[in-house]
mmCIF file of C-alpha atoms in Angstrom:
data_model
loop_
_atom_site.group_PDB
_atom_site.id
_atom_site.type_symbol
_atom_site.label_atom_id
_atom_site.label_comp_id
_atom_site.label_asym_id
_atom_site.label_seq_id
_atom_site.Cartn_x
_atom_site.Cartn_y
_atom_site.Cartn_z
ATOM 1 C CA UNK A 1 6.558 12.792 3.088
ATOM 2 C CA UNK A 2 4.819 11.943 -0.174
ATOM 3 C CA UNK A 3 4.313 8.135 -1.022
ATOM 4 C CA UNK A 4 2.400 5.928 -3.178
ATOM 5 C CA UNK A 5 1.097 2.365 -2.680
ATOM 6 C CA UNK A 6 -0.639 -0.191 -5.428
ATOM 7 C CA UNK A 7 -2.380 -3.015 -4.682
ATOM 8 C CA UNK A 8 -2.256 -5.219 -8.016
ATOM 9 C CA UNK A 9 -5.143 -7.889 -8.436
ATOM 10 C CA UNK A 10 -5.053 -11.467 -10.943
ATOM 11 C CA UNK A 11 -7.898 -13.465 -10.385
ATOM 12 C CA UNK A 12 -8.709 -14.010 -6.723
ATOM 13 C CA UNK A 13 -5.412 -12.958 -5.488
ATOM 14 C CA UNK A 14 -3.327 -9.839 -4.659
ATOM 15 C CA UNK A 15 0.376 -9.377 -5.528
ATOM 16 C CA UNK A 16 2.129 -8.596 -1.447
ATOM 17 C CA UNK A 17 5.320 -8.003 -0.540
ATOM 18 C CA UNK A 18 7.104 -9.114 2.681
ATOM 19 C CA UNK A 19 9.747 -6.771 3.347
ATOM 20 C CA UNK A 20 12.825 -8.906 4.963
ATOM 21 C CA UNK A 21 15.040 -7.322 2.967
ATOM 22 C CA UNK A 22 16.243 -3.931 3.926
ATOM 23 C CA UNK A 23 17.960 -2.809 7.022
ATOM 24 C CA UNK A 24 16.310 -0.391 9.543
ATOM 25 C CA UNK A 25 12.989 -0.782 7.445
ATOM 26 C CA UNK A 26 9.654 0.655 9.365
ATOM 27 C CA UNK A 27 7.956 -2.031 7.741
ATOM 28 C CA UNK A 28 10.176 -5.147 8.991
ATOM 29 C CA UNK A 29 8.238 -8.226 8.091
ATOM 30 C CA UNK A 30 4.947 -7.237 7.777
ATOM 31 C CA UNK A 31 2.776 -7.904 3.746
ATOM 32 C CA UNK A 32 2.095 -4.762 2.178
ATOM 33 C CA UNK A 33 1.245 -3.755 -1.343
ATOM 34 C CA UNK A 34 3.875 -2.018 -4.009
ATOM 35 C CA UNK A 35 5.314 0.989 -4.088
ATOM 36 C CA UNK A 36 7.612 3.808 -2.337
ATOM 37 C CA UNK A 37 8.487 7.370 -2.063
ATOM 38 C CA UNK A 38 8.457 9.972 -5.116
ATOM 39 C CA UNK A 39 11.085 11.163 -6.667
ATOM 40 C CA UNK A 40 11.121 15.053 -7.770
ATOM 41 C CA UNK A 41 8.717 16.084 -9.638
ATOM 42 C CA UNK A 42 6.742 13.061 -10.474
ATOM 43 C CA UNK A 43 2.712 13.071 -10.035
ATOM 44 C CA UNK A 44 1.262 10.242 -7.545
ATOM 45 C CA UNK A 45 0.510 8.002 -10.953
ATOM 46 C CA UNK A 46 4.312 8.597 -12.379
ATOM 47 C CA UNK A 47 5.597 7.501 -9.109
ATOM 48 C CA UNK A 48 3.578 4.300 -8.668
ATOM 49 C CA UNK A 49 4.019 3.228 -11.972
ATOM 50 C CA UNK A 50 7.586 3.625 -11.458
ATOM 51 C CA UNK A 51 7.732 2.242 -8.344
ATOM 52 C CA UNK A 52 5.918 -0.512 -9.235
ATOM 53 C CA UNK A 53 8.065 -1.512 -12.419
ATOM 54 C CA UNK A 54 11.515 -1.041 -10.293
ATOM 55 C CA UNK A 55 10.070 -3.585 -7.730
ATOM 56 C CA UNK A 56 8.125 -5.950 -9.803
ATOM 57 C CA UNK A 57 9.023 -5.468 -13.618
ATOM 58 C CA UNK A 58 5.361 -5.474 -14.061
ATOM 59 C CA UNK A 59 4.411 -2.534 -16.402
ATOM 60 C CA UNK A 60 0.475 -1.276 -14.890
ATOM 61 C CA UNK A 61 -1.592 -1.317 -17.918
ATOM 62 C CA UNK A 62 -4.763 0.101 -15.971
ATOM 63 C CA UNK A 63 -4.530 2.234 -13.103
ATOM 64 C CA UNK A 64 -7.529 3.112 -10.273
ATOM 65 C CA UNK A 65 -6.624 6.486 -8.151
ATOM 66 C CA UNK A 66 -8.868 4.936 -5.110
ATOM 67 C CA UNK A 67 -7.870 6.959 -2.540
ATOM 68 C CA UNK A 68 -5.324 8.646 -0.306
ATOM 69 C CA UNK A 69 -4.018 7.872 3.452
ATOM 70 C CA UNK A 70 -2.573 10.130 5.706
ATOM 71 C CA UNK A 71 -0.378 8.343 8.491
ATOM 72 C CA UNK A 72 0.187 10.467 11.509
ATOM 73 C CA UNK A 73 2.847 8.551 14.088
ATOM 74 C CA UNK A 74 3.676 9.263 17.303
ATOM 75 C CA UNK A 75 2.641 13.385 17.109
ATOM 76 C CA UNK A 76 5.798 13.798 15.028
ATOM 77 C CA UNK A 77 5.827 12.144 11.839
ATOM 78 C CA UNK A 78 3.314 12.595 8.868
ATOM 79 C CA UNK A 79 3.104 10.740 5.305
ATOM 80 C CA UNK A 80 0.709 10.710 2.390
ATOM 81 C CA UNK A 81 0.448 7.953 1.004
ATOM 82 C CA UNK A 82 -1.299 7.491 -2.691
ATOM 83 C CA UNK A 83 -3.264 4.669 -2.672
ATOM 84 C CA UNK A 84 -3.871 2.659 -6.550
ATOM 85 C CA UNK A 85 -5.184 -0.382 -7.436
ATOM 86 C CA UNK A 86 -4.608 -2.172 -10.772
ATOM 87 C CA UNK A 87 -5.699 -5.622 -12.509
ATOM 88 C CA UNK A 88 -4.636 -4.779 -15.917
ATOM 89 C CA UNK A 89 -0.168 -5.283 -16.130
ATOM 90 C CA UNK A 90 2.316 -7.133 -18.528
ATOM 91 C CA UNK A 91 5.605 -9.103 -18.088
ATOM 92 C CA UNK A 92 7.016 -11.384 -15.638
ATOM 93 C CA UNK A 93 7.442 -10.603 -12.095
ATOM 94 C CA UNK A 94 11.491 -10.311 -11.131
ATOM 95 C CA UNK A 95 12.887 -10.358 -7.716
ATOM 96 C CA UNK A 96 12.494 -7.434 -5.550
ATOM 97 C CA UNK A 97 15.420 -5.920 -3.287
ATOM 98 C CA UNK A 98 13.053 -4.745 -1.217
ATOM 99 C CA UNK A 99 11.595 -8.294 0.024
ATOM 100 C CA UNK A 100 9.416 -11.279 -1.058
ATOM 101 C CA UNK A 101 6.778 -10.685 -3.919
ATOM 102 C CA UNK A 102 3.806 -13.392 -3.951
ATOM 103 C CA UNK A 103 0.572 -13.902 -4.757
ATOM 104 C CA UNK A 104 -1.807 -14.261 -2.199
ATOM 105 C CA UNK A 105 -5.619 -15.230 -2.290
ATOM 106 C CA UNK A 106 -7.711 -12.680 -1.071
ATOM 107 C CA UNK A 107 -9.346 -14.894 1.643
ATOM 108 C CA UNK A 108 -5.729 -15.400 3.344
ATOM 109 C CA UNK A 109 -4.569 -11.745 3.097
ATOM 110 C CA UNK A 110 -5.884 -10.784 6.614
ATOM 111 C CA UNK A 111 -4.076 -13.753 8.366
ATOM 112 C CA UNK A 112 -0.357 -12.206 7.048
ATOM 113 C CA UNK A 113 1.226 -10.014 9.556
ATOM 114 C CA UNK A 114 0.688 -6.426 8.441
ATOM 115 C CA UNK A 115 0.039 -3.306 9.944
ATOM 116 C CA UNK A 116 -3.456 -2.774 11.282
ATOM 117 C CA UNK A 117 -4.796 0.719 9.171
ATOM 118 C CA UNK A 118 -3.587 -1.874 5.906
ATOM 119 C CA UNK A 119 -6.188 -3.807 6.866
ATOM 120 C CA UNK A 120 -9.087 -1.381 6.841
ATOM 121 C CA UNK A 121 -7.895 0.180 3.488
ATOM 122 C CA UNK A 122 -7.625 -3.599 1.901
ATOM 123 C CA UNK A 123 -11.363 -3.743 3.058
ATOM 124 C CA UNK A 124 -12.576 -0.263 1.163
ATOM 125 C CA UNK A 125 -10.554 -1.616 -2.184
ATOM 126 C CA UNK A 126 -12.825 -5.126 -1.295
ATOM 127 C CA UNK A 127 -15.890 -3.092 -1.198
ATOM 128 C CA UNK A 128 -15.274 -0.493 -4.198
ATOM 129 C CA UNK A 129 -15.668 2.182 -1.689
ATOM 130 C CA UNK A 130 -15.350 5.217 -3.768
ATOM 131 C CA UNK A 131 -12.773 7.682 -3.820
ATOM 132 C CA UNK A 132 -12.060 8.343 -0.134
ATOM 133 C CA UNK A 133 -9.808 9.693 2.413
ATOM 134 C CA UNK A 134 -8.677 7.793 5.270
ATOM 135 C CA UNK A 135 -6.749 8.898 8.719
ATOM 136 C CA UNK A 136 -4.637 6.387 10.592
ATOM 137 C CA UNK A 137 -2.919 7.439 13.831
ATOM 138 C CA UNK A 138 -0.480 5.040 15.244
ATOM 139 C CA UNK A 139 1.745 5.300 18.623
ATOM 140 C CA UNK A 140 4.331 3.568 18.020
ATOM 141 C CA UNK A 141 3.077 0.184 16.336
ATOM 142 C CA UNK A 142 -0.308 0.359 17.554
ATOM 143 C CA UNK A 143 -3.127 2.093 15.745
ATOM 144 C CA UNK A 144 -4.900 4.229 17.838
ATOM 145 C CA UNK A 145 -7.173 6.544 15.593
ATOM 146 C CA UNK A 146 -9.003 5.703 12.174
ATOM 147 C CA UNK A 147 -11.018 8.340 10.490
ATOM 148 C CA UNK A 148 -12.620 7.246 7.014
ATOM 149 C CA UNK A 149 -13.713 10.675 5.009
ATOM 150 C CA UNK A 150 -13.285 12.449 8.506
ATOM 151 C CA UNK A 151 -15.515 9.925 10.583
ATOM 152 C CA UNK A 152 -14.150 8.200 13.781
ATOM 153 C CA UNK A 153 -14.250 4.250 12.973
ATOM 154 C CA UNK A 154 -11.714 3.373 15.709
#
């Protein structure tokens, strides 16, 4: 599965969603950033910004490729995920049918429930790591393998 993921920046804080909307949802209250699966044949910055404007009604003026995430779970499931950041948007944020959309200062993000790989991608955007590819292998909910660019960190 193909997926894409934003992370959209004002000021000190970062635009999160708490999904505690949808039924059956793999991310059941946990913070994450914006975005979703692609439809066919959209390119990983055609699905974000879409994604992004059907959960937010924030258009993404600037958009940073930053890197991409491959989730491996349990032996049998893999996604690539797309991972943008932006600071640049227009309009007014709407509600979201997917969850709770608020802005959250940067220093709190890593106190919100949210799966444990988010957190080491949140800390390459932090430090402008460049371009990069990271690995996260999870049984079940627990991460249990984290390869940035190929090297074991976890």
């Amino acid at each position: 599965m193909f997926t894409t993921l934003c992370y959209i920046e004002n000021n000190d804080s970062m635009l999160m969603l708490l999904r505690n909307k949808k039924k059956n949802d793999q991310n059941a209250n946990k913070w994450i950033g914006i975005g979703g699966k692609f439809e066919s044949q959209e390119s990983p910055e055609e699905c974000v910004i879409r994604e992004v404007f059907e959960e937010t009604s924030l258009r993404l003026i600037d958009l940073k490729f930053r890197g991409i995430v491959t989730f491996v779970l349990n032996d049998s499931y893999t996604e690539y995920m797309f991972l943008f950041s932006s600071n640049k948007f227009e309009g007014t944020i709407s509600e979201c049918n997917e969850g709770m959309l608020k802005w959250i200062n940067k220093s709190e993000l890593y106190k919100l429930p949210m799966w444990e790989g988010d957190k080491i991608f949140l800390d390459c955007l932090e430090k402008n790591i460049p371009f990069f590819s990271l690995k996260l292998t999870y049984r079940d909910d627990v991460l249990v393998e984290a390869k940035l660019n190929n090297e074991k960190i976890r």
